[in-house]
Coordinates of C-alpha atoms in Angstrom, one line a residue:
Chain A
M1 CA 0.0 0.0 0.0
T2 CA 1.3 3.4 -1.0
K3 CA 0.4 6.1 1.5
V4 CA -0.4 9.4 -0.3
M5 CA 1.4 12.1 1.7
Y6 CA 1.4 15.7 0.7
A7 CA 4.1 17.9 2.1
S8 CA 3.1 20.7 4.4
I9 CA 4.0 23.4 1.9
T10 CA 2.1 21.7 -0.9
K11 CA -1.0 21.8 1.2
K12 CA -0.4 25.4 2.1
I13 CA 0.1 26.4 -1.6
V14 CA -3.1 24.6 -2.6
M15 CA -4.9 26.2 0.4
S16 CA -3.8 29.7 -0.7
L17 CA -4.7 29.2 -4.4
M18 CA -8.2 28.0 -3.4
G19 CA -8.5 30.9 -1.0
L20 CA -7.6 33.4 -3.7
F21 CA -10.0 31.7 -6.1
L22 CA -12.9 31.9 -3.5
I23 CA -12.1 35.6 -3.0
T24 CA -12.7 36.2 -6.8
F25 CA -16.1 34.4 -6.3
L26 CA -16.9 36.8 -3.5
V27 CA -16.2 39.8 -5.7
V28 CA -18.6 38.5 -8.3
H29 CA -21.3 37.5 -5.8
L30 CA -21.0 41.1 -4.1
S31 CA -21.3 42.9 -7.4
L32 CA -24.5 41.0 -8.3
N33 CA -25.9 41.5 -4.7
L34 CA -25.4 45.2 -5.0
L35 CA -27.8 45.3 -8.0
I36 CA -30.7 44.8 -5.4
L37 CA -30.0 48.2 -3.9
F38 CA -30.0 50.0 -7.1
D39 CA -33.3 48.9 -8.7
K40 CA -36.5 49.0 -6.6
S41 CA -38.3 46.8 -9.2
L42 CA -35.6 44.1 -8.6
L43 CA -35.5 43.6 -12.4
K44 CA -31.7 43.9 -12.7
F45 CA -31.0 41.6 -9.8
N46 CA -33.6 39.0 -11.1
Q47 CA -32.1 39.1 -14.6
A48 CA -28.6 38.7 -13.1
A49 CA -29.8 35.7 -11.0
H50 CA -31.5 34.2 -14.1
F51 CA -28.2 34.7 -16.0
M52 CA -26.2 33.0 -13.3
A53 CA -28.7 30.1 -13.0
T54 CA -28.8 29.4 -16.7
N55 CA -25.6 30.4 -18.5
P56 CA -23.8 27.1 -19.5
V57 CA -20.4 28.5 -18.7
I58 CA -21.5 29.5 -15.2
Q59 CA -23.2 26.1 -14.6
L60 CA -19.9 24.4 -15.5
F61 CA -17.9 26.8 -13.3
Q62 CA -20.3 26.3 -10.4
W63 CA -18.8 22.8 -10.0
V64 CA -15.3 24.3 -10.1
L65 CA -16.4 26.5 -7.3
F66 CA -17.8 23.7 -5.3
L67 CA -14.6 21.8 -5.7
G68 CA -12.8 25.0 -4.5
F69 CA -14.8 25.2 -1.3
V70 CA -14.4 21.5 -0.6
I71 CA -10.7 21.5 -1.0
H72 CA -10.2 24.7 1.0
I73 CA -12.4 23.4 3.9
I74 CA -10.9 19.9 4.0
L75 CA -7.4 21.1 3.8
G76 CA -8.1 23.7 6.5
V77 CA -9.4 21.1 8.8
V78 CA -6.5 18.6 8.0
L79 CA -3.9 21.3 8.6
Q80 CA -5.6 22.5 11.8
I81 CA -5.7 18.9 13.3
Q82 CA -2.0 18.5 12.4
N83 CA -1.2 21.8 14.1
W84 CA -3.1 20.8 17.2
M85 CA -1.2 17.4 17.3
A86 CA 2.1 19.2 17.0
R87 CA 1.7 20.6 20.5
P88 CA 0.2 17.8 22.6
I89 CA 1.0 19.7 25.9
R90 CA -0.2 23.3 25.8
Y91 CA 1.5 26.3 27.6
E92 CA 0.3 27.4 30.9
R93 CA 0.8 31.1 29.9
K94 CA -0.7 31.7 26.4
G95 CA 1.6 33.4 23.9
S96 CA 0.6 36.5 22.0
S97 CA 3.4 37.0 19.7
E98 CA 1.4 36.7 16.5
L99 CA 2.0 39.7 14.2
S100 CA -1.1 38.8 12.2
Y101 CA -3.8 38.8 14.8
F102 CA -6.6 37.1 13.1
S103 CA -4.3 34.2 12.0
K104 CA -5.2 32.7 15.5
F105 CA -8.8 32.3 14.7
M106 CA -8.8 31.1 11.1
I107 CA -10.4 27.7 12.0
H108 CA -13.0 29.4 14.2
T109 CA -14.0 32.1 11.8
G110 CA -13.8 29.5 9.0
A111 CA -16.2 27.2 10.9
I112 CA -18.9 29.9 11.5
V113 CA -18.6 31.0 7.9
L114 CA -19.2 27.3 6.9
I115 CA -22.3 27.1 9.0
F116 CA -23.4 30.3 7.4
L117 CA -22.7 28.9 4.0
V118 CA -24.9 25.8 4.6
I119 CA -27.8 27.9 5.9
H120 CA -27.3 30.4 3.0
F121 CA -27.3 27.5 0.6
A122 CA -30.6 26.0 2.0
N123 CA -32.2 29.5 1.8
F124 CA -31.3 30.4 -1.7
F125 CA -29.4 27.9 -3.8
I126 CA -31.5 24.8 -3.0
K127 CA -34.8 26.8 -3.3
A128 CA -33.8 28.1 -6.6
K129 CA -32.7 24.8 -8.0
T130 CA -35.9 22.9 -6.7
G131 CA -38.1 25.6 -8.0
H132 CA -39.8 26.9 -5.0
I133 CA -39.6 30.5 -6.3
D134 CA -42.5 32.7 -7.4
E135 CA -42.2 34.2 -10.8
I136 CA -42.6 37.8 -11.8
T137 CA -43.3 39.3 -15.2
Y138 CA -41.7 42.4 -16.4
D139 CA -41.9 44.0 -19.9
Q140 CA -38.6 42.3 -20.5
G141 CA -39.9 38.9 -19.7
T142 CA -40.7 36.5 -16.8
Y143 CA -38.1 35.7 -14.2
E144 CA -38.0 33.9 -10.9
N145 CA -38.4 36.5 -8.3
M146 CA -35.1 35.9 -6.4
G147 CA -34.9 39.5 -5.4
Q148 CA -38.3 39.2 -3.4
L149 CA -36.8 36.1 -1.6
V150 CA -33.9 38.1 -0.5
V151 CA -35.9 41.2 0.5
T152 CA -38.3 38.9 2.6
L153 CA -35.3 37.2 4.4
F154 CA -33.6 40.5 5.0
K155 CA -36.9 41.7 6.7
D156 CA -36.3 39.1 9.4
G157 CA -34.2 40.7 12.2
W158 CA -32.7 37.6 13.5
Y159 CA -31.6 36.6 10.0
V160 CA -30.1 40.0 9.4
A161 CA -28.2 39.9 12.7
F162 CA -26.8 36.4 11.9
Y163 CA -25.8 37.5 8.4
V164 CA -24.0 40.5 9.7
V165 CA -22.1 38.6 12.4
A166 CA -21.2 35.8 9.8
L167 CA -19.9 38.3 7.2
L168 CA -17.9 40.2 9.8
L169 CA -16.2 36.9 10.7
L170 CA -15.6 36.3 7.1
G171 CA -13.9 39.7 7.0
F172 CA -11.6 38.8 9.9
H173 CA -10.9 35.4 8.0
L174 CA -10.0 37.5 4.8
E175 CA -8.0 40.1 6.7
H176 CA -5.4 37.4 7.5
G177 CA -6.1 35.1 4.5
F178 CA -5.5 37.7 1.7
Q179 CA -1.9 38.6 2.6
S180 CA -1.2 35.0 4.0
A181 CA -2.0 33.5 0.6
F182 CA 0.7 35.6 -1.0
Q183 CA 3.3 34.6 1.6
S184 CA 2.4 30.9 1.1
L185 CA 2.9 31.2 -2.6
G186 CA 6.3 32.6 -1.9
L187 CA 5.5 36.1 -2.9
N188 CA 7.2 38.2 -0.3
H189 CA 9.0 41.3 -1.4
T190 CA 10.3 44.2 0.5
K191 CA 8.5 46.7 -1.7
Y192 CA 5.4 44.9 -2.7
T193 CA 4.4 43.0 0.5
P194 CA 3.5 46.2 2.4
V195 CA 1.3 47.1 -0.6
I196 CA -0.4 43.6 -0.6
K197 CA -1.0 43.9 3.1
A198 CA -2.5 47.4 2.8
F199 CA -4.6 46.5 -0.2
G200 CA -5.8 43.2 1.5
T201 CA -7.0 45.3 4.4
V202 CA -8.7 47.9 2.4
F203 CA -10.3 45.2 0.1
T204 CA -11.5 43.2 3.1
I205 CA -13.1 46.3 4.7
V206 CA -14.9 47.4 1.5
L207 CA -16.0 43.8 0.6
T208 CA -17.3 43.1 4.1
L209 CA -19.1 46.5 4.4
G210 CA -20.5 45.9 0.9
F211 CA -22.1 42.6 2.0
I212 CA -23.3 43.9 5.3
A213 CA -24.8 47.1 3.8
I214 CA -27.3 45.2 1.7
P215 CA -29.4 43.5 4.6
L216 CA -29.0 46.6 6.8
V217 CA -30.4 48.9 4.0
I218 CA -33.3 46.5 3.3
Y219 CA -34.1 46.0 7.0
F220 CA -34.2 49.7 7.9
S221 CA -36.0 50.9 4.8
Chain B
M1 CA 13.9 42.5 43.9
D2 CA 11.8 39.6 45.4
L3 CA 10.3 37.2 42.9
T4 CA 8.0 34.2 42.8
L5 CA 9.0 31.7 40.1
K6 CA 6.6 29.2 38.9
I7 CA 8.6 26.6 37.3
W8 CA 7.8 23.3 35.2
R9 CA 9.4 20.4 37.1
Q10 CA 9.6 17.0 35.5
A11 CA 11.9 14.4 36.8
S12 CA 12.4 12.5 33.5
A13 CA 10.9 12.2 30.0
N14 CA 8.4 9.6 31.4
D15 CA 7.4 11.7 34.5
K16 CA 4.0 13.6 34.2
G17 CA 5.5 16.9 35.4
R18 CA 3.9 19.8 37.4
F19 CA 4.5 23.4 38.2
V20 CA 6.3 24.2 41.5
S21 CA 6.5 27.7 43.0
Y22 CA 9.8 29.1 44.4
K23 CA 10.7 32.3 46.1
V24 CA 13.9 34.0 45.3
N25 CA 14.7 37.2 47.2
N26 CA 17.3 40.0 46.7
V27 CA 17.7 39.4 43.0
S28 CA 19.7 42.1 41.4
A29 CA 18.1 44.0 38.5
D30 CA 21.5 43.8 36.7
S31 CA 21.8 40.0 36.9
S32 CA 20.8 37.9 33.8
F33 CA 17.9 35.5 33.9
L34 CA 20.1 32.5 34.0
E35 CA 22.2 34.0 36.8
M36 CA 18.9 34.4 38.7
L37 CA 18.2 30.7 38.1
D38 CA 21.8 29.9 39.3
V39 CA 21.0 31.6 42.6
L40 CA 17.8 29.6 42.9
N41 CA 19.7 26.4 42.2
E42 CA 22.4 27.2 44.8
D43 CA 19.7 27.6 47.4
L44 CA 18.0 24.3 46.3
V45 CA 21.4 22.4 46.5
I46 CA 22.0 23.9 50.1
K47 CA 18.5 22.7 51.0
G48 CA 19.3 19.3 49.6
E49 CA 16.7 19.5 46.8
D50 CA 17.1 18.8 43.1
P51 CA 18.2 21.9 41.2
V52 CA 16.1 23.0 38.3
A53 CA 17.7 21.6 35.0
F54 CA 17.8 24.1 32.2
D55 CA 20.0 24.3 29.0
H56 CA 22.7 26.9 28.8
D57 CA 26.2 27.2 27.3
C58 CA 28.0 30.2 26.0
R59 CA 25.8 32.8 27.8
E60 CA 26.7 35.3 25.2
G61 CA 23.7 35.0 23.0
I62 CA 25.4 33.2 20.2
C63 CA 25.3 29.3 20.9
G64 CA 21.6 28.8 20.8
A65 CA 21.6 26.5 23.8
C66 CA 19.4 28.4 26.2
S67 CA 15.7 28.3 25.8
L68 CA 12.8 28.8 28.4
Y69 CA 9.3 30.0 27.6
I70 CA 9.0 32.9 30.1
N71 CA 5.6 34.5 30.8
G72 CA 4.2 33.4 27.4
R73 CA 7.3 34.3 25.3
P74 CA 10.3 32.4 24.2
H75 CA 13.4 33.9 25.6
G76 CA 11.3 36.2 27.7
P77 CA 9.9 39.7 27.3
D78 CA 12.4 41.5 25.0
R79 CA 13.0 41.3 21.3
G80 CA 16.0 39.9 19.5
I81 CA 17.8 38.4 22.4
T82 CA 18.3 34.9 24.0
T83 CA 17.4 34.2 27.6
C84 CA 21.1 34.4 28.7
Q85 CA 21.1 38.0 27.5
M86 CA 17.9 39.1 29.2
H87 CA 18.3 41.0 32.4
M88 CA 16.1 41.0 35.5
R89 CA 15.3 44.7 35.0
H90 CA 12.6 43.6 32.6
F91 CA 10.6 42.3 35.6
K92 CA 8.9 44.0 38.5
D93 CA 9.5 43.5 42.1
G94 CA 7.1 41.0 43.5
E95 CA 6.2 39.6 40.2
T96 CA 5.3 35.9 39.5
I97 CA 7.3 34.6 36.5
T98 CA 6.0 31.5 34.8
I99 CA 8.8 29.4 33.2
E100 CA 8.0 26.6 30.9
P101 CA 10.0 24.3 28.6
W102 CA 9.6 24.6 24.7
R103 CA 6.3 22.7 24.0
A104 CA 6.3 20.8 20.8
K105 CA 5.8 17.1 20.0
P106 CA 9.2 16.8 18.3
F107 CA 10.9 18.5 21.2
P108 CA 10.2 16.1 24.2
V109 CA 11.2 17.3 27.7
I110 CA 14.3 15.5 29.0
K111 CA 14.1 17.0 32.5
D112 CA 12.4 20.1 33.9
L113 CA 13.1 22.9 31.4
M114 CA 15.4 20.9 29.1
V115 CA 14.0 19.7 25.9
D116 CA 15.5 17.4 23.3
R117 CA 16.1 19.5 20.2
S118 CA 17.8 16.8 18.1
A119 CA 14.9 17.0 15.7
F120 CA 16.6 20.1 14.3
D121 CA 19.8 18.0 13.8
K122 CA 17.8 15.5 11.9
I123 CA 16.5 18.1 9.6
I124 CA 20.0 19.4 9.0
Q125 CA 21.1 15.8 8.3
A126 CA 18.4 15.5 5.7
G127 CA 19.8 18.2 3.5
G128 CA 21.3 21.2 5.3
F129 CA 24.8 20.8 3.9
I130 CA 26.8 20.9 0.6
S131 CA 28.1 17.6 -0.6
V132 CA 29.8 18.8 -3.7
R133 CA 33.6 18.7 -3.6
T134 CA 34.8 22.2 -3.2
G135 CA 38.5 21.5 -3.3
G136 CA 40.8 23.9 -1.5
V137 CA 39.8 27.3 -0.2
P138 CA 39.2 29.5 -3.2
D139 CA 40.7 33.0 -3.6
A140 CA 38.5 35.7 -2.2
N141 CA 36.2 37.1 -4.9
A142 CA 37.0 34.1 -7.2
I143 CA 33.2 33.6 -7.4
P144 CA 31.5 36.9 -7.8
I145 CA 28.4 37.2 -5.4
P146 CA 26.2 40.3 -5.4
K147 CA 26.5 42.1 -2.0
R148 CA 22.8 41.9 -1.6
D149 CA 22.7 38.1 -1.9
A150 CA 25.7 37.8 0.4
D151 CA 24.0 39.9 3.0
L152 CA 20.7 38.0 2.7
A153 CA 22.5 34.7 3.1
M154 CA 24.4 36.0 6.1
D155 CA 21.2 37.2 7.7
A156 CA 19.7 33.6 7.2
A157 CA 22.8 32.0 8.5
A158 CA 22.5 34.0 11.7
C159 CA 20.1 31.3 12.9
I160 CA 21.5 29.7 16.0
G161 CA 18.9 26.8 16.0
C162 CA 17.6 27.5 19.4
G163 CA 13.9 26.6 18.6
A164 CA 12.3 29.8 19.7
C165 CA 10.4 29.8 16.4
V166 CA 8.8 26.4 17.2
A167 CA 8.2 27.4 20.8
A168 CA 6.5 30.7 19.7
C169 CA 4.4 29.3 16.9
K170 CA 0.8 28.4 17.9
N171 CA 1.3 25.4 15.5
A172 CA 4.8 24.4 16.7
S173 CA 5.9 24.8 13.1
A174 CA 9.7 24.7 12.4
M175 CA 9.3 26.6 9.1
L176 CA 11.4 29.7 10.1
F177 CA 14.3 27.4 11.2
V178 CA 14.1 25.2 8.0
A179 CA 13.6 28.3 5.8
A180 CA 16.7 30.0 7.3
K181 CA 18.8 26.8 6.6
V182 CA 17.3 26.5 3.1
S183 CA 18.0 30.1 2.3
Q184 CA 21.5 30.5 3.4
F185 CA 22.4 27.9 0.7
A186 CA 19.8 28.8 -2.0
L187 CA 21.1 32.3 -2.1
L188 CA 24.8 31.4 -2.8
P189 CA 26.1 29.6 -6.0
Q190 CA 27.7 26.7 -4.0
G191 CA 24.3 25.9 -2.5
R192 CA 22.4 26.1 -5.8
V193 CA 23.8 22.8 -7.1
E194 CA 21.7 20.8 -4.7
A195 CA 19.0 23.4 -4.0
K196 CA 16.1 21.4 -5.6
E197 CA 16.8 18.2 -3.6
R198 CA 17.7 20.0 -0.5
V199 CA 14.4 21.9 0.0
Q200 CA 12.4 18.7 -0.6
K201 CA 14.3 16.6 1.7
M202 CA 14.4 19.1 4.6
V203 CA 10.7 19.8 4.3
A204 CA 9.9 16.1 4.1
K205 CA 12.0 15.4 7.3
M206 CA 10.3 18.5 9.0
D207 CA 6.9 17.1 8.2
E208 CA 7.9 13.6 9.2
L209 CA 9.1 14.7 12.7
G210 CA 5.7 16.1 13.5
F211 CA 6.3 19.8 13.4
G212 CA 3.0 21.7 12.6
N213 CA 2.2 23.6 9.4
C214 CA 2.9 27.3 8.9
T215 CA -0.1 29.6 9.0
N216 CA 1.7 32.8 8.6
T217 CA 1.1 34.2 12.0
Y218 CA 4.7 35.6 12.0
A219 CA 5.1 34.9 15.7
C220 CA 8.4 33.2 14.8
E221 CA 9.9 36.4 13.5
A222 CA 8.6 38.3 16.5
E223 CA 10.4 36.0 18.9
C224 CA 13.6 35.0 16.9
P225 CA 16.6 36.2 18.9
K226 CA 18.4 36.7 15.6
E227 CA 15.3 38.4 14.1
I228 CA 15.3 36.3 11.1
S229 CA 12.6 37.5 8.6
V230 CA 9.6 35.4 7.4
A231 CA 10.6 36.5 4.0
N232 CA 12.9 33.4 4.3
I233 CA 9.8 31.3 4.6
A234 CA 8.4 32.7 1.4
R235 CA 11.7 32.0 -0.2
M236 CA 11.5 28.4 0.9
N237 CA 7.9 28.2 -0.4
R238 CA 9.1 29.4 -3.8
E239 CA 12.1 27.0 -3.7
F240 CA 9.8 24.2 -2.8
L241 CA 7.2 25.1 -5.5
V242 CA 9.9 25.4 -8.2
A243 CA 11.6 22.1 -7.2
K244 CA 8.3 20.2 -7.2
V245 CA 7.2 21.6 -10.5
A246 CA 10.5 21.8 -12.4
A247 CA 13.0 19.4 -10.8
P248 CA 13.7 16.4 -12.9
K249 CA 12.4 13.2 -11.2
D250 CA 14.8 10.4 -10.2
K251 CA 14.6 7.4 -12.5

């Protein structure tokens, strides 16, 4: 029997590539979500949702995305278990030498985001795929009214609170993850690394605020 | 100054171990941390008790023998120094100081505060050397090396192998140590010859010994007594990636 062993660095490189890939997905997701705020009739959002649900390239890519999630999550858990095993006896006095603060909580923020992902999936994706969505007719045609589904959910205070908390934790995850991915890929440079770190922080804040703004605007309007 | 020391005592590798508190009085603020422990040990010997075992050798900050995880930090509360170079003025009168051994699966406790760091030697044996025949000592400047590369190689070679990076890392990862050793060779022409094999062998040994994975927390750089940069870890990641993708496979 040959035991398949991947080196720690191989795992980290794959982890970082998947992480960066998932970040591009978040950018696409946020751009589509923002449509809901700029069109009261929800036409643009529903058209975009329809496009994402029917375009064959997107349909194919959806599976690549699934794979990206699965690899990132499985590797994250495997790496974490190995890391816990590497120190069987803990320190009495906890250390606090980390220079990247949120690096300490990647498994915790990741786990909550995963729970969010499952609930999010049940709320939108599965409903859309199994056809439990009302239709709405515009002059431009008839679409599944995904926008109304979103608005209804975002009128529920508890859901909005959960959504905001989960997205904040995603922000913490990205704050470390973004710059960490470049380091894992070996991209460390005296001139560009500070730029990557600064860009990562600004990008994370903009992305997180963008996601959080949507439920808050809908809830309070 | 009067201090309370909460020290990890463990009679042998197989003993379970526990914390024991000791009082040390009239400690000079100018004494080093190890001198303070010497005073404690003299007291213990006079009382007929077993002195606290801890590693030390040169006491000049260059050998890498001293260790100690002091109040949650390897080599204590100061940057860029080893425990032997740390003085008691960094502590307050009446303070309780917690002293623990390095904690990592590949660094088992031998006795009290001493750990077995031979895992590092095994990593070096896996590839941290040059096996090409270099002949006699070449003339100075016979092999031109850019100043920048020479400096970076020297910075990496400053690693004294103390293990503070492993002790500080929340994952007990040895990446900074291995990266420093890989880098000091990878940056120089003599080391390039075996660079691709070296990085793969040293990383494989590091994984095999049970060190954790790097999660880029950068605690290692913060605690390294020689202030070795995590840029070396990125260099090792690069070297490793290139070696995996581009190195010819053995037949």
